[in-house]
PDB file of C-alpha atoms in Angstrom:
ATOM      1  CA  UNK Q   1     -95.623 -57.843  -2.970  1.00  0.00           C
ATOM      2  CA  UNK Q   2     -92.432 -57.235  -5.089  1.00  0.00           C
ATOM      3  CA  UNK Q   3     -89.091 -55.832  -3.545  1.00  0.00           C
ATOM      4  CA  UNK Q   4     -86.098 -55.073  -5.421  1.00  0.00           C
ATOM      5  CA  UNK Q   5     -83.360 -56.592  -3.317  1.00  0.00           C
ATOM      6  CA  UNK Q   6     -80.189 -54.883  -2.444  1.00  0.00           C
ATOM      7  CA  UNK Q   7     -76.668 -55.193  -1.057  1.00  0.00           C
ATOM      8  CA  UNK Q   8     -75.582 -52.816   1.274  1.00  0.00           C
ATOM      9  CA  UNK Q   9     -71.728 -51.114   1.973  1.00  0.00           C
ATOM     10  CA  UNK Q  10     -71.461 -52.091   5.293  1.00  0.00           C
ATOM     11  CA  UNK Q  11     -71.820 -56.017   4.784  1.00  0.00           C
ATOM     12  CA  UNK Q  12     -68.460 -55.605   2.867  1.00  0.00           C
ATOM     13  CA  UNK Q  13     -66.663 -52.624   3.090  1.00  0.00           C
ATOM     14  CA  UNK Q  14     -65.976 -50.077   5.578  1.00  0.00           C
ATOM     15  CA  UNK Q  15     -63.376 -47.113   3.648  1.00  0.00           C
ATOM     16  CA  UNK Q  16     -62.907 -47.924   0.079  1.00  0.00           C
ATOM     17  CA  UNK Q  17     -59.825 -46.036  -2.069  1.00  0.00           C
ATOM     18  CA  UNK Q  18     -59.838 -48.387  -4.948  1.00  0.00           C
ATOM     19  CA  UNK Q  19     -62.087 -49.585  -7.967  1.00  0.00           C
ATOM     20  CA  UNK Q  20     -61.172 -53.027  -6.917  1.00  0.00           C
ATOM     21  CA  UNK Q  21     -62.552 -53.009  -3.350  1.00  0.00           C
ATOM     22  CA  UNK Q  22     -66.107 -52.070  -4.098  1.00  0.00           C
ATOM     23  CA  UNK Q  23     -66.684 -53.640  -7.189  1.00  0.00           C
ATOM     24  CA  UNK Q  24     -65.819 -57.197  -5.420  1.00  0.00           C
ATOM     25  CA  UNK Q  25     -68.525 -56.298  -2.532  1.00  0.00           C
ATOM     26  CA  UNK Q  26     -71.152 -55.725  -5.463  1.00  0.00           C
ATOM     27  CA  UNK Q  27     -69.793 -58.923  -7.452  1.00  0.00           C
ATOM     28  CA  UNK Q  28     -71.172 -60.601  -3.704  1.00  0.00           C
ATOM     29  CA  UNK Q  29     -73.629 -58.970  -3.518  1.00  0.00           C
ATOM     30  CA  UNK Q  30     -75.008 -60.054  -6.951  1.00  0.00           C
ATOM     31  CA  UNK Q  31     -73.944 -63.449  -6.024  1.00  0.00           C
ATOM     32  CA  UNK Q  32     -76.839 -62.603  -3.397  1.00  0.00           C
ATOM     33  CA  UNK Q  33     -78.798 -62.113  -6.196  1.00  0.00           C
ATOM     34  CA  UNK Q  34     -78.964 -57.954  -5.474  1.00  0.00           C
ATOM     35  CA  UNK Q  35     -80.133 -55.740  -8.194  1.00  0.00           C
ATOM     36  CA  UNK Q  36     -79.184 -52.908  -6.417  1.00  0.00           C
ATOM     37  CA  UNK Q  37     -76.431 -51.447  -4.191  1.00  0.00           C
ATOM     38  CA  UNK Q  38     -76.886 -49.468  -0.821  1.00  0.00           C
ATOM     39  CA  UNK Q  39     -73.799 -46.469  -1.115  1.00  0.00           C
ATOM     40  CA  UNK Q  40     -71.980 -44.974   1.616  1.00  0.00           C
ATOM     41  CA  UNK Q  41     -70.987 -41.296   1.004  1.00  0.00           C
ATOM     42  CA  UNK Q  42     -67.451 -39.906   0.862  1.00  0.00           C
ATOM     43  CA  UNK Q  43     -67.528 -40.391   4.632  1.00  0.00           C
ATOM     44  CA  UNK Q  44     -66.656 -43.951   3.557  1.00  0.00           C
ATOM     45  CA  UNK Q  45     -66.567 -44.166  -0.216  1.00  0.00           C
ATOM     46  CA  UNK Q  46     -63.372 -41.996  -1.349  1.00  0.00           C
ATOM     47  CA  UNK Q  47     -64.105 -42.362  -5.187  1.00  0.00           C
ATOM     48  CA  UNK Q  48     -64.850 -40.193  -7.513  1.00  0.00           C
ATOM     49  CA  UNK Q  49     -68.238 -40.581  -8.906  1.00  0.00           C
ATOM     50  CA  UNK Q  50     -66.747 -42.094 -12.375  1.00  0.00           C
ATOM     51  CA  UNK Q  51     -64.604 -44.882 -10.562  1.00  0.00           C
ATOM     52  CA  UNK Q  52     -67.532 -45.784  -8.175  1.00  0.00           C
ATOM     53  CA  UNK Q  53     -69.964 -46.473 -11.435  1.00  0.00           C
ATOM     54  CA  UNK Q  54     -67.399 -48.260 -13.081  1.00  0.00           C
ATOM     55  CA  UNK Q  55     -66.836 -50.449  -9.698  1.00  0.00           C
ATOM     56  CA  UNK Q  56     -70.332 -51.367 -10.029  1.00  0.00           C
ATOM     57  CA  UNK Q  57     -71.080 -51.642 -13.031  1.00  0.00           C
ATOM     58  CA  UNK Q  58     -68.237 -54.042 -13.276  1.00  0.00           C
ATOM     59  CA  UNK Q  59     -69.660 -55.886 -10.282  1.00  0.00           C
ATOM     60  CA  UNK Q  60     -72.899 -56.361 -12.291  1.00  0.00           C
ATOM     61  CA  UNK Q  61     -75.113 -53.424 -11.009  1.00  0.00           C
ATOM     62  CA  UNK Q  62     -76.670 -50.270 -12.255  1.00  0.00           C
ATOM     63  CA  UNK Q  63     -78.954 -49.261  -9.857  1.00  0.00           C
ATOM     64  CA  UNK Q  64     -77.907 -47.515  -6.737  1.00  0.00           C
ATOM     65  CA  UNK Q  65     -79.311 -45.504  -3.308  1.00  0.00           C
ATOM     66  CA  UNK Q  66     -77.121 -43.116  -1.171  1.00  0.00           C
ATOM     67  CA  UNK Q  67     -77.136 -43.287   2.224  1.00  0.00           C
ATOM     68  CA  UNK Q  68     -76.399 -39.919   4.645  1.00  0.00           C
ATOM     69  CA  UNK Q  69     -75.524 -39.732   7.879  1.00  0.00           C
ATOM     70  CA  UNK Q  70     -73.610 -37.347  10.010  1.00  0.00           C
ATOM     71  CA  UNK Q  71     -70.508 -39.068  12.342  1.00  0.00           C
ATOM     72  CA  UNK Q  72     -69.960 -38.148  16.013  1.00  0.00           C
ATOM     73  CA  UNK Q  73     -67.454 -36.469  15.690  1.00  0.00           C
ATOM     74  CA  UNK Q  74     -69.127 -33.720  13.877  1.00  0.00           C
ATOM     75  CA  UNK Q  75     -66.271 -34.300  10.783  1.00  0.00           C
ATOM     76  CA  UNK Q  76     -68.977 -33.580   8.478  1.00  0.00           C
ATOM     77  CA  UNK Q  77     -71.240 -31.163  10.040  1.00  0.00           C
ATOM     78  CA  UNK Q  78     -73.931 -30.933  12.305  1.00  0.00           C
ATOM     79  CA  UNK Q  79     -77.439 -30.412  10.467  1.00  0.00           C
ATOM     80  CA  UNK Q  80     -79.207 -29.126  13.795  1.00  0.00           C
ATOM     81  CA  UNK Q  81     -76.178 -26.720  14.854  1.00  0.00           C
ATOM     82  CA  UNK Q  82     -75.231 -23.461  13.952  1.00  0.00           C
ATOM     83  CA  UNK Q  83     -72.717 -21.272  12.458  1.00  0.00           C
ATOM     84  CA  UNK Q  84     -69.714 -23.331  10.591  1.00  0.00           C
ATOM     85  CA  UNK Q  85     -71.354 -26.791  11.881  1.00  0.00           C
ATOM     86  CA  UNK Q  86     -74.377 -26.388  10.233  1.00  0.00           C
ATOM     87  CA  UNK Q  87     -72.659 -24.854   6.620  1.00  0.00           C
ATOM     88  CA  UNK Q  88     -70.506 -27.952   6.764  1.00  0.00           C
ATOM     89  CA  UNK Q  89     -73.288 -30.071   6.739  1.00  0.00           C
ATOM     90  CA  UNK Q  90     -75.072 -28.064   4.229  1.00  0.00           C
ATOM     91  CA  UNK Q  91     -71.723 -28.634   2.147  1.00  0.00           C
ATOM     92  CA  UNK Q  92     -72.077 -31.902   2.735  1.00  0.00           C
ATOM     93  CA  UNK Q  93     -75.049 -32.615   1.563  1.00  0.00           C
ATOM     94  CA  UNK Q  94     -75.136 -30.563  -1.368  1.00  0.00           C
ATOM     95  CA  UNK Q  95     -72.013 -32.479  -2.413  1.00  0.00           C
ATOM     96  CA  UNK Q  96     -73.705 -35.629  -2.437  1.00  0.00           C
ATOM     97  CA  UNK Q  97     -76.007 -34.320  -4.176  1.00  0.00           C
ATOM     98  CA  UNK Q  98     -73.658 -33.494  -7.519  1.00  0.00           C
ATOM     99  CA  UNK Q  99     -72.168 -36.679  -6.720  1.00  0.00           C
ATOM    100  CA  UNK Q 100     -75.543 -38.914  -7.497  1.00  0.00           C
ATOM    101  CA  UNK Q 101     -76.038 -36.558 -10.335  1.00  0.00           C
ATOM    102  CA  UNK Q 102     -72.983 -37.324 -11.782  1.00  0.00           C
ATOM    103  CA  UNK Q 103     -73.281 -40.771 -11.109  1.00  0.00           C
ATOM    104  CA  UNK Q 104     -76.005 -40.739 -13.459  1.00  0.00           C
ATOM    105  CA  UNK Q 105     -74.482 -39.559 -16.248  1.00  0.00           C
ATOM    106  CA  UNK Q 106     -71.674 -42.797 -15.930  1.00  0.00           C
ATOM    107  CA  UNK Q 107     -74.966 -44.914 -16.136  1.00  0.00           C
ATOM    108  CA  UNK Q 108     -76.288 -45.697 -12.610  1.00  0.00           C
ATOM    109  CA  UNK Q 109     -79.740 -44.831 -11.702  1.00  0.00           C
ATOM    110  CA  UNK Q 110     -79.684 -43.215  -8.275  1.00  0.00           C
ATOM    111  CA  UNK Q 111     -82.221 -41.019  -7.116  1.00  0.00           C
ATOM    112  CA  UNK Q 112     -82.452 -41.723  -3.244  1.00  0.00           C
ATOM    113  CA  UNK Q 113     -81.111 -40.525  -0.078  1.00  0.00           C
ATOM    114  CA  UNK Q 114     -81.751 -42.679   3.098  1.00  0.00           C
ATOM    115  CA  UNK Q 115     -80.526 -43.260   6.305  1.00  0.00           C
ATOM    116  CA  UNK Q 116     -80.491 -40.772   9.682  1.00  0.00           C
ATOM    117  CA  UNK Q 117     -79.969 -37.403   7.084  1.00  0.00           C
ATOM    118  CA  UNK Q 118     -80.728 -34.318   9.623  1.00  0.00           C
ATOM    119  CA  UNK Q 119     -78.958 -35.233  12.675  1.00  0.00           C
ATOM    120  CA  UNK Q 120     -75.342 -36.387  14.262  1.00  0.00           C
ATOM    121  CA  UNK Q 121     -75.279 -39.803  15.296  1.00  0.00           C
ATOM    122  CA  UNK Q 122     -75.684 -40.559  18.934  1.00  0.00           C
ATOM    123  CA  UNK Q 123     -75.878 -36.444  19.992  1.00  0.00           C
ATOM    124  CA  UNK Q 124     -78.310 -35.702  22.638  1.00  0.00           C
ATOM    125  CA  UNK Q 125     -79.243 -32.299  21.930  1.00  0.00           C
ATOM    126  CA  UNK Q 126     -81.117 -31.352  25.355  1.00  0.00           C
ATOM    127  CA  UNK Q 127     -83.774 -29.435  22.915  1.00  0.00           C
ATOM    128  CA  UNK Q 128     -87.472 -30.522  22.908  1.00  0.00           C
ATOM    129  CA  UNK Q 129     -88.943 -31.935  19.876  1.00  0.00           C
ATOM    130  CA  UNK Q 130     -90.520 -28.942  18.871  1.00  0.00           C
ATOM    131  CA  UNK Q 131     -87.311 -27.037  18.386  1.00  0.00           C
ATOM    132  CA  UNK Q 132     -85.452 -30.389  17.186  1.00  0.00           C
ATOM    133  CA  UNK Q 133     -88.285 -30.165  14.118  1.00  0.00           C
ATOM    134  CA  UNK Q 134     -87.583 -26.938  13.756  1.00  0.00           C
ATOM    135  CA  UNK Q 135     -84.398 -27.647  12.922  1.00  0.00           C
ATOM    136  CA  UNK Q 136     -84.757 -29.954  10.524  1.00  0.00           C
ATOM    137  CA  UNK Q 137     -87.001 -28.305   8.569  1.00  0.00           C
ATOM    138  CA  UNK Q 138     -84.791 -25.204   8.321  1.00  0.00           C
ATOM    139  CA  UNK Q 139     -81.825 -27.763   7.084  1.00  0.00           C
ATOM    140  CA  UNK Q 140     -83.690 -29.308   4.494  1.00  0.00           C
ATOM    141  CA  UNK Q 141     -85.963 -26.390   3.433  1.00  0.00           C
ATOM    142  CA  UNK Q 142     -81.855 -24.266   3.259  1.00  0.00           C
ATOM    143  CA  UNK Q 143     -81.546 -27.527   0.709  1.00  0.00           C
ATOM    144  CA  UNK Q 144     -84.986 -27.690  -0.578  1.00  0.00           C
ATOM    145  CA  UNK Q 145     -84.012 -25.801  -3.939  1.00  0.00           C
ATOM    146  CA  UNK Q 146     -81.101 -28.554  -4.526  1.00  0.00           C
ATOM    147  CA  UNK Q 147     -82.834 -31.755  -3.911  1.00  0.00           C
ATOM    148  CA  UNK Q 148     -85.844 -30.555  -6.474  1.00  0.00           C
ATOM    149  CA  UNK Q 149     -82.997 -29.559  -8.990  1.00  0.00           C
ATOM    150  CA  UNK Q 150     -81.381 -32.829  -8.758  1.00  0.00           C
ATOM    151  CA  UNK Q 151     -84.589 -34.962  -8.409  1.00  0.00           C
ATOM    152  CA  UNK Q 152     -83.727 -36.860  -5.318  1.00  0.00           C
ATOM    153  CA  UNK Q 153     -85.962 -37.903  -2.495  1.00  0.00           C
ATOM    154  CA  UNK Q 154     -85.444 -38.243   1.268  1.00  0.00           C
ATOM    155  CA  UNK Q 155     -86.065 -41.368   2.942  1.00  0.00           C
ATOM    156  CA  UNK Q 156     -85.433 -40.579   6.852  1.00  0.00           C
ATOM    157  CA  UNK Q 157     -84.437 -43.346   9.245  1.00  0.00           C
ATOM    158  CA  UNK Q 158     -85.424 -43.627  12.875  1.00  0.00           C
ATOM    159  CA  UNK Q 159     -82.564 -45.351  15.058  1.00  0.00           C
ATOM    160  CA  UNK Q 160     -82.241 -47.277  18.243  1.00  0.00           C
ATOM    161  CA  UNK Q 161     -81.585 -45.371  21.552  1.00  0.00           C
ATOM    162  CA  UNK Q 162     -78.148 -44.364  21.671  1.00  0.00           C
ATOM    163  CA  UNK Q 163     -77.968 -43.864  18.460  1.00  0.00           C
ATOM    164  CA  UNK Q 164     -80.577 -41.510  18.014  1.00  0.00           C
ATOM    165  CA  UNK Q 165     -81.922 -38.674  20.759  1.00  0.00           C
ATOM    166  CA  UNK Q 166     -83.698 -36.950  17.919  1.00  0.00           C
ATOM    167  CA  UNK Q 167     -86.563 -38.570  16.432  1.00  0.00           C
ATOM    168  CA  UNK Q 168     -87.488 -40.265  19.326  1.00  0.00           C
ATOM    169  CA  UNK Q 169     -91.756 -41.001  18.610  1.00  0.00           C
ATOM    170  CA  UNK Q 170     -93.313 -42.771  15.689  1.00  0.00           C
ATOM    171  CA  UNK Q 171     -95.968 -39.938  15.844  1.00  0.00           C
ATOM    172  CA  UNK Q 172     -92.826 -37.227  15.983  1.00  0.00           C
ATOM    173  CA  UNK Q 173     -91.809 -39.142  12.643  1.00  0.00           C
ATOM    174  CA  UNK Q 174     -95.072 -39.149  10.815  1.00  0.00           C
ATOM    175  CA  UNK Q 175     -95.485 -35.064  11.454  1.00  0.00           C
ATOM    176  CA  UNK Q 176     -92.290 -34.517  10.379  1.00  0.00           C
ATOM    177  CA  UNK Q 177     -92.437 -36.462   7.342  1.00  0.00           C
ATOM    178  CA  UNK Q 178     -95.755 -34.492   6.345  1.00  0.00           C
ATOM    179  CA  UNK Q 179     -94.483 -31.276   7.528  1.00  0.00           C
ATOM    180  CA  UNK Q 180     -91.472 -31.525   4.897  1.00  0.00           C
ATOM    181  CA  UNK Q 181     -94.204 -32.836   2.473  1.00  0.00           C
ATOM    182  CA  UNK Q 182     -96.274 -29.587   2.850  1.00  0.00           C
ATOM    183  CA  UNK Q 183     -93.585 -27.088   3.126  1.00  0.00           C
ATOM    184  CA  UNK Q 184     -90.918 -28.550   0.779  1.00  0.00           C
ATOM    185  CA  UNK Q 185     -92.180 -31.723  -1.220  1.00  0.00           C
ATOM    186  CA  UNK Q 186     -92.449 -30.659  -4.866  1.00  0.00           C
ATOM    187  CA  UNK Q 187     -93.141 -32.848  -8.122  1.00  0.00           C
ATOM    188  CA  UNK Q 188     -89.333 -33.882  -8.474  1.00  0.00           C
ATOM    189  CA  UNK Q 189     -88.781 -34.402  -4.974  1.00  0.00           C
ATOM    190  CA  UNK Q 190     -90.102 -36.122  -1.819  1.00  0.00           C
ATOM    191  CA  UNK Q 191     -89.803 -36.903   1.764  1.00  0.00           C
ATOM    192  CA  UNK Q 192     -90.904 -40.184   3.462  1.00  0.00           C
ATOM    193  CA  UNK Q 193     -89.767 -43.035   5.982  1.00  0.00           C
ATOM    194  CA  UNK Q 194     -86.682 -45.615   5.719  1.00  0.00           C
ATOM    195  CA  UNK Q 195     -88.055 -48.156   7.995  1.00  0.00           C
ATOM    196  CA  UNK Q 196     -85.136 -50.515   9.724  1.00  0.00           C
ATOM    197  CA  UNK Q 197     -87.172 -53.184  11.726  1.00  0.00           C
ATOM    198  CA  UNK Q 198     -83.815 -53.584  13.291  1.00  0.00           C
ATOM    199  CA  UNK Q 199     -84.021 -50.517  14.837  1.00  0.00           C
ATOM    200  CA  UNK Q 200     -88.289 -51.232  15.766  1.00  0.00           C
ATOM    201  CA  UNK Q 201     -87.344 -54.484  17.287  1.00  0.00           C
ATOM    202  CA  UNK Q 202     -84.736 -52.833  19.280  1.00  0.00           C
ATOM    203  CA  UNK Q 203     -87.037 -49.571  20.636  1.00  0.00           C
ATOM    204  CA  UNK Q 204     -89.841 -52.240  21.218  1.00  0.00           C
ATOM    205  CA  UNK Q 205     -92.038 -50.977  18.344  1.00  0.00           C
ATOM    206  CA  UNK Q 206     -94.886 -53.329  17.331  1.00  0.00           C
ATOM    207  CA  UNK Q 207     -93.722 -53.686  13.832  1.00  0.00           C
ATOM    208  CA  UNK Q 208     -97.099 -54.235  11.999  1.00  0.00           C
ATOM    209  CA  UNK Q 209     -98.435 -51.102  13.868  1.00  0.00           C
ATOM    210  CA  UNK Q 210     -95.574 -49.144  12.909  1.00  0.00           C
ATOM    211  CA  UNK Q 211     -95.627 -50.131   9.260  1.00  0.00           C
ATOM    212  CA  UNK Q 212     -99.322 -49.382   9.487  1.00  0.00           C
ATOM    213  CA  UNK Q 213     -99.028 -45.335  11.095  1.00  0.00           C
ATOM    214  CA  UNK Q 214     -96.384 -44.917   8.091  1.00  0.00           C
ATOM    215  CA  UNK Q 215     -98.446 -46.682   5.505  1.00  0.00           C
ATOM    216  CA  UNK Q 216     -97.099 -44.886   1.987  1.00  0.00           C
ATOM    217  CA  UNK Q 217     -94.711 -42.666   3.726  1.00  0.00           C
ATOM    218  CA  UNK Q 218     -92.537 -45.719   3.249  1.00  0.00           C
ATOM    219  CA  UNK Q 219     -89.874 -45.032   0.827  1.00  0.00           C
ATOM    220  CA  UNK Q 220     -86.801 -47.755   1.924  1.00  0.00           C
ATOM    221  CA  UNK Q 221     -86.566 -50.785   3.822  1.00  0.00           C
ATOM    222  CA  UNK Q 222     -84.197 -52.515   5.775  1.00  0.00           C
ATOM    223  CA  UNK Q 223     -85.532 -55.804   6.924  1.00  0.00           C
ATOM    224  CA  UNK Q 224     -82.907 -57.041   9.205  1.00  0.00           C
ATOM    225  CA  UNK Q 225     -83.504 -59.359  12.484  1.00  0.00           C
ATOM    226  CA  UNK Q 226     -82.987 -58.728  15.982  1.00  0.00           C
ATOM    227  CA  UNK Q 227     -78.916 -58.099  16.290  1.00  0.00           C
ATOM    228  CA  UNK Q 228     -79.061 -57.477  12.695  1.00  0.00           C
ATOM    229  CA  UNK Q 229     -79.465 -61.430  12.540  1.00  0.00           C
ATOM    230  CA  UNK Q 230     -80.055 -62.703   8.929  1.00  0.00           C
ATOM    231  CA  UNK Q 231     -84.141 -62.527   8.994  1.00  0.00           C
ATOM    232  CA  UNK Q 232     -85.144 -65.704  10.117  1.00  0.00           C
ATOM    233  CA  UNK Q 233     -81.822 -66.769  11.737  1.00  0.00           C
ATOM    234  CA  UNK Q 234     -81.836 -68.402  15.080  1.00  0.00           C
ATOM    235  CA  UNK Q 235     -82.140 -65.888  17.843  1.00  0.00           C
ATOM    236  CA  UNK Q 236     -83.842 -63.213  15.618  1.00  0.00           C
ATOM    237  CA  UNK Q 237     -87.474 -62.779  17.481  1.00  0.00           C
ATOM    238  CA  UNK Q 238     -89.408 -60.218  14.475  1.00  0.00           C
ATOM    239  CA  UNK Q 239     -92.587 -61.346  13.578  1.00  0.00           C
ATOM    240  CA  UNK Q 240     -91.571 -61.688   9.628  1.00  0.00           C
ATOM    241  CA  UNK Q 241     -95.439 -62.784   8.740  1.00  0.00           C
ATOM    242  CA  UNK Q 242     -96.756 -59.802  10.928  1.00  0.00           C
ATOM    243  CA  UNK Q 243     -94.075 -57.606   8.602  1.00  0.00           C
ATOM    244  CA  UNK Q 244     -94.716 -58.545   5.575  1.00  0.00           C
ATOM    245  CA  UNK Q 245     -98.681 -58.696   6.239  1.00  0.00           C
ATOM    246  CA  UNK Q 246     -98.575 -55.477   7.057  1.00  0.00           C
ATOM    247  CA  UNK Q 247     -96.277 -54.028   4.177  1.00  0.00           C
ATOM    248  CA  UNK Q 248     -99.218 -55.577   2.048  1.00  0.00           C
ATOM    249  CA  UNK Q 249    -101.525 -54.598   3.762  1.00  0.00           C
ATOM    250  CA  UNK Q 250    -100.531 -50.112   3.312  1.00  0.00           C
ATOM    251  CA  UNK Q 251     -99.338 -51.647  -0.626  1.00  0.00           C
ATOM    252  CA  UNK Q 252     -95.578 -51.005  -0.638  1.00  0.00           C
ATOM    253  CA  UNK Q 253     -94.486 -52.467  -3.408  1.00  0.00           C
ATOM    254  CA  UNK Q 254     -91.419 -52.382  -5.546  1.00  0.00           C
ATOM    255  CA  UNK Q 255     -89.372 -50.372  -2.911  1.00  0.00           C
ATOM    256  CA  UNK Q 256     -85.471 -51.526  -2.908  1.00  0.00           C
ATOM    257  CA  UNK Q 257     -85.306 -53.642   0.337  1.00  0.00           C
ATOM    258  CA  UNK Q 258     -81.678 -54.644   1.804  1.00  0.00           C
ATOM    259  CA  UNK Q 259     -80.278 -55.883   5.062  1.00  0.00           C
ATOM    260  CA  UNK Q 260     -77.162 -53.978   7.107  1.00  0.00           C
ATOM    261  CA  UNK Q 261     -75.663 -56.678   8.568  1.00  0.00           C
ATOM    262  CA  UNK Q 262     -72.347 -54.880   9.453  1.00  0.00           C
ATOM    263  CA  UNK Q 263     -69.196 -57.067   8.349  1.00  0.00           C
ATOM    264  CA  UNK Q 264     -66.585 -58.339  10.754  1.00  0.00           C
ATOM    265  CA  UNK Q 265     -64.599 -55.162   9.053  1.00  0.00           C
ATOM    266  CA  UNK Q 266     -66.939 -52.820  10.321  1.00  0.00           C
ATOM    267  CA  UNK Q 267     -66.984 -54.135  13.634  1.00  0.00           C
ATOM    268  CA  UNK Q 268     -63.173 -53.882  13.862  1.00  0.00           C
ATOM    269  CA  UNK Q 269     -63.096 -49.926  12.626  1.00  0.00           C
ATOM    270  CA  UNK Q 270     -65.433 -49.231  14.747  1.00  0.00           C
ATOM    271  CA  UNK Q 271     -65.632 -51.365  17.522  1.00  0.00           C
ATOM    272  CA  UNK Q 272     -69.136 -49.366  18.897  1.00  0.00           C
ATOM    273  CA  UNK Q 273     -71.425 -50.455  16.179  1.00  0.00           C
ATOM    274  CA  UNK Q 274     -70.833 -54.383  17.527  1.00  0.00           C
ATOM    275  CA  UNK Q 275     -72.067 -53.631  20.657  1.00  0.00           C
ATOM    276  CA  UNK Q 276     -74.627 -55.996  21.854  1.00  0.00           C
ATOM    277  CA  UNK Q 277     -74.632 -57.802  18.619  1.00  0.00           C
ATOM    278  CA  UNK Q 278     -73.965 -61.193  17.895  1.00  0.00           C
ATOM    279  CA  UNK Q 279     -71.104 -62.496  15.795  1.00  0.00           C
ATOM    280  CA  UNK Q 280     -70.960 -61.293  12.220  1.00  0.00           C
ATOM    281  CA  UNK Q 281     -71.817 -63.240   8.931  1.00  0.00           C
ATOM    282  CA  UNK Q 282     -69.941 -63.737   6.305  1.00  0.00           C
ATOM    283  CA  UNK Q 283     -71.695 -62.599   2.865  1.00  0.00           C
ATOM    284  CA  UNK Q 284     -73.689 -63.126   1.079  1.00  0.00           C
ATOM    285  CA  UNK Q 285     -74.919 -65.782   3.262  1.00  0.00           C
ATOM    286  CA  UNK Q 286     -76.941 -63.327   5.147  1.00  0.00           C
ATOM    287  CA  UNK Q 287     -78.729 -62.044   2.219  1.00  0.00           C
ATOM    288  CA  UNK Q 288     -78.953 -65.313   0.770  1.00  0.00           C
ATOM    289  CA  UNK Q 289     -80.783 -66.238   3.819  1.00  0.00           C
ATOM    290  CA  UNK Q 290     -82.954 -63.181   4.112  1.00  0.00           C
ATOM    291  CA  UNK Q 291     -83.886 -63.239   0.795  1.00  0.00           C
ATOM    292  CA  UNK Q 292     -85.573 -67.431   1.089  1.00  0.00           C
ATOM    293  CA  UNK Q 293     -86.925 -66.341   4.100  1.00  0.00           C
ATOM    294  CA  UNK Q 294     -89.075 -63.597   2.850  1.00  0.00           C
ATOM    295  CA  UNK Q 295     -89.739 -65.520  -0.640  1.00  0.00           C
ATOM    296  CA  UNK Q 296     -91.156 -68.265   1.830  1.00  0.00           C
ATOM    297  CA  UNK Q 297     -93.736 -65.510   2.801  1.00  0.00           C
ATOM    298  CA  UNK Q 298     -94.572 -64.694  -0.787  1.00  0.00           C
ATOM    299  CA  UNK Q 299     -92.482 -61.678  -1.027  1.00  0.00           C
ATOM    300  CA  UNK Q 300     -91.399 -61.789  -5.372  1.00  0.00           C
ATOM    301  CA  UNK Q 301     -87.867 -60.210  -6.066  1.00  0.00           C
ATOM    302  CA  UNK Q 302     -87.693 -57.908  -9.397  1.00  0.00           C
ATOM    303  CA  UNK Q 303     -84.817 -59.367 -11.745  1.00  0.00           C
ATOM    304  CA  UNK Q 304     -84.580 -55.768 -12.927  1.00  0.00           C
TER     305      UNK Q 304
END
């Protein structure tokens, strides 16, 4: 199996405002030996498209993904409200949207939205999951004619408890991936899975079993430990051999894998997200880690 390996925002930064800032997280990142670069949108990242490909470009990296999520306090919309919530985070999507596209034309290939897209962080909705579906199919069909124009697909994560009261079920997951798929998916564009095994170890998934009810639906990995340990690390308790089997076993291959180790940085702005985790680790000797762990299970790393 070959992954392309990635850095991600939040094991460096938390708000960036200059060129500076983010092209030293990429310059560790590469020292990690990334290829690629997991983006924050201008929830965090307050850069104009231009000045974020030039920070990583000059930190050694062309190739990008953007993740999407929606804060608590409902700042940029909510995806499964109504009225000026929901346009807000119609606006907000649609503007990251132009800004991949015109990341692209400063010469970084982007062309992937992950993360928990279609729902505010930690919101318990007190709907069923029919209706919560419902939902999100209306906000991405509203945005159906935008991601096919700018040739961007959807990976959707599933987060811990407490995080998440939306997509709750593996099997809730799976339908809605193929209901998007049937109503929405076009040649440009697709919808699939971003698969955290953070986030399985933590709802007491069985990983392999997961990884096999998504099979190809995966489109983006995180492969972080328990706590968001280094994989491998000393107290992290996922079954890396059962993992990777199974990845092999549905053929992923070539996906961009990263870990989101949240930085010391992180844990200070936002004191929530280090909640039950253990103390943070300075990168990139958490990817550096991650990365001989899974090569010691055969995984191969693209250069390019």
């Amino acid at each position: 199996m070959r992954l392309k390996f990635a850095g991600h925002w939040l094991a460096f930064l938390w708000i960036v405002k200059t060129i500076g800032a983010l092209k030293a997280a990429v310059q560790k990142a590469v020292e990690g030996k990334a290829t690629s670069f997991e983006l924050i949108y201008h929830a965090l990242n307050k850069l104009v498209p231009k000045d974020t490909a030039q920070a990583l470009k000059g930190g050694g990296v062309t190739h990008a993904s953007m993740c999407v999520f929606f804060p608590t306090d409902e700042s940029m919309g909510d995806p499964l409200g109504d009225g000026e919530g929901y346009k807000q985070a119609l606006k907000t999507f649609r503007r990251v949207l132009k800004f991949m596209v015109a990341l692209r034309s400063y010469g970084i290939t982007i062309n992937k939205i992950v993360g928990p897209s279609c729902f505010v962080l930690a919101k318990d909705y007190g709907l069923d999951w029919s209706e919560k579906k419902r939902r999100i199919l209306r906000f991405y069909g509203d945005l159906s004619d935008d991601l096919e124009a700018a040739g961007v697909d959807v990976a959707i994560e599933m987060l811990r408890r407490g995080e998440n009261y939306v997509i709750e079920e593996v099997a809730g997951w799976i339908t809605l991936i193929d209901d998007l798929n049937n109503a929405y998916g076009g040649v440009e564009f697709a919808f699939g899975a971003h698969l955290d095994t953070f986030h399985m170890d933590e709802l007491g998934r069985g990983q392999g079993n997961v990884i096999e009810r998504l099979g190809a639906r995966i489109l983006h990995l995180h492969l972080n430990g328990t706590g968001r340990r280094p994989a491998g690390a000393n107290g992290d308790n996922v079954d890396w051999q059962e993992v990777i089997e199974a990845l092999q076993e549905v053929d992923i291959n070539e996906l961009v894998a990263t870990n989101e180790p949240f930085c010391q940085l992180v844990r200070d702005e936002c004191p929530p997200l280090a909640e039950g985790l253990p103390s943070a680790v300075d990168e990139p000797g958490g990817m550096i880690a991650t990365r001989q762990m899974l090569e010691g299970l055969g995984v191969m790393f693209m250069t390019a």
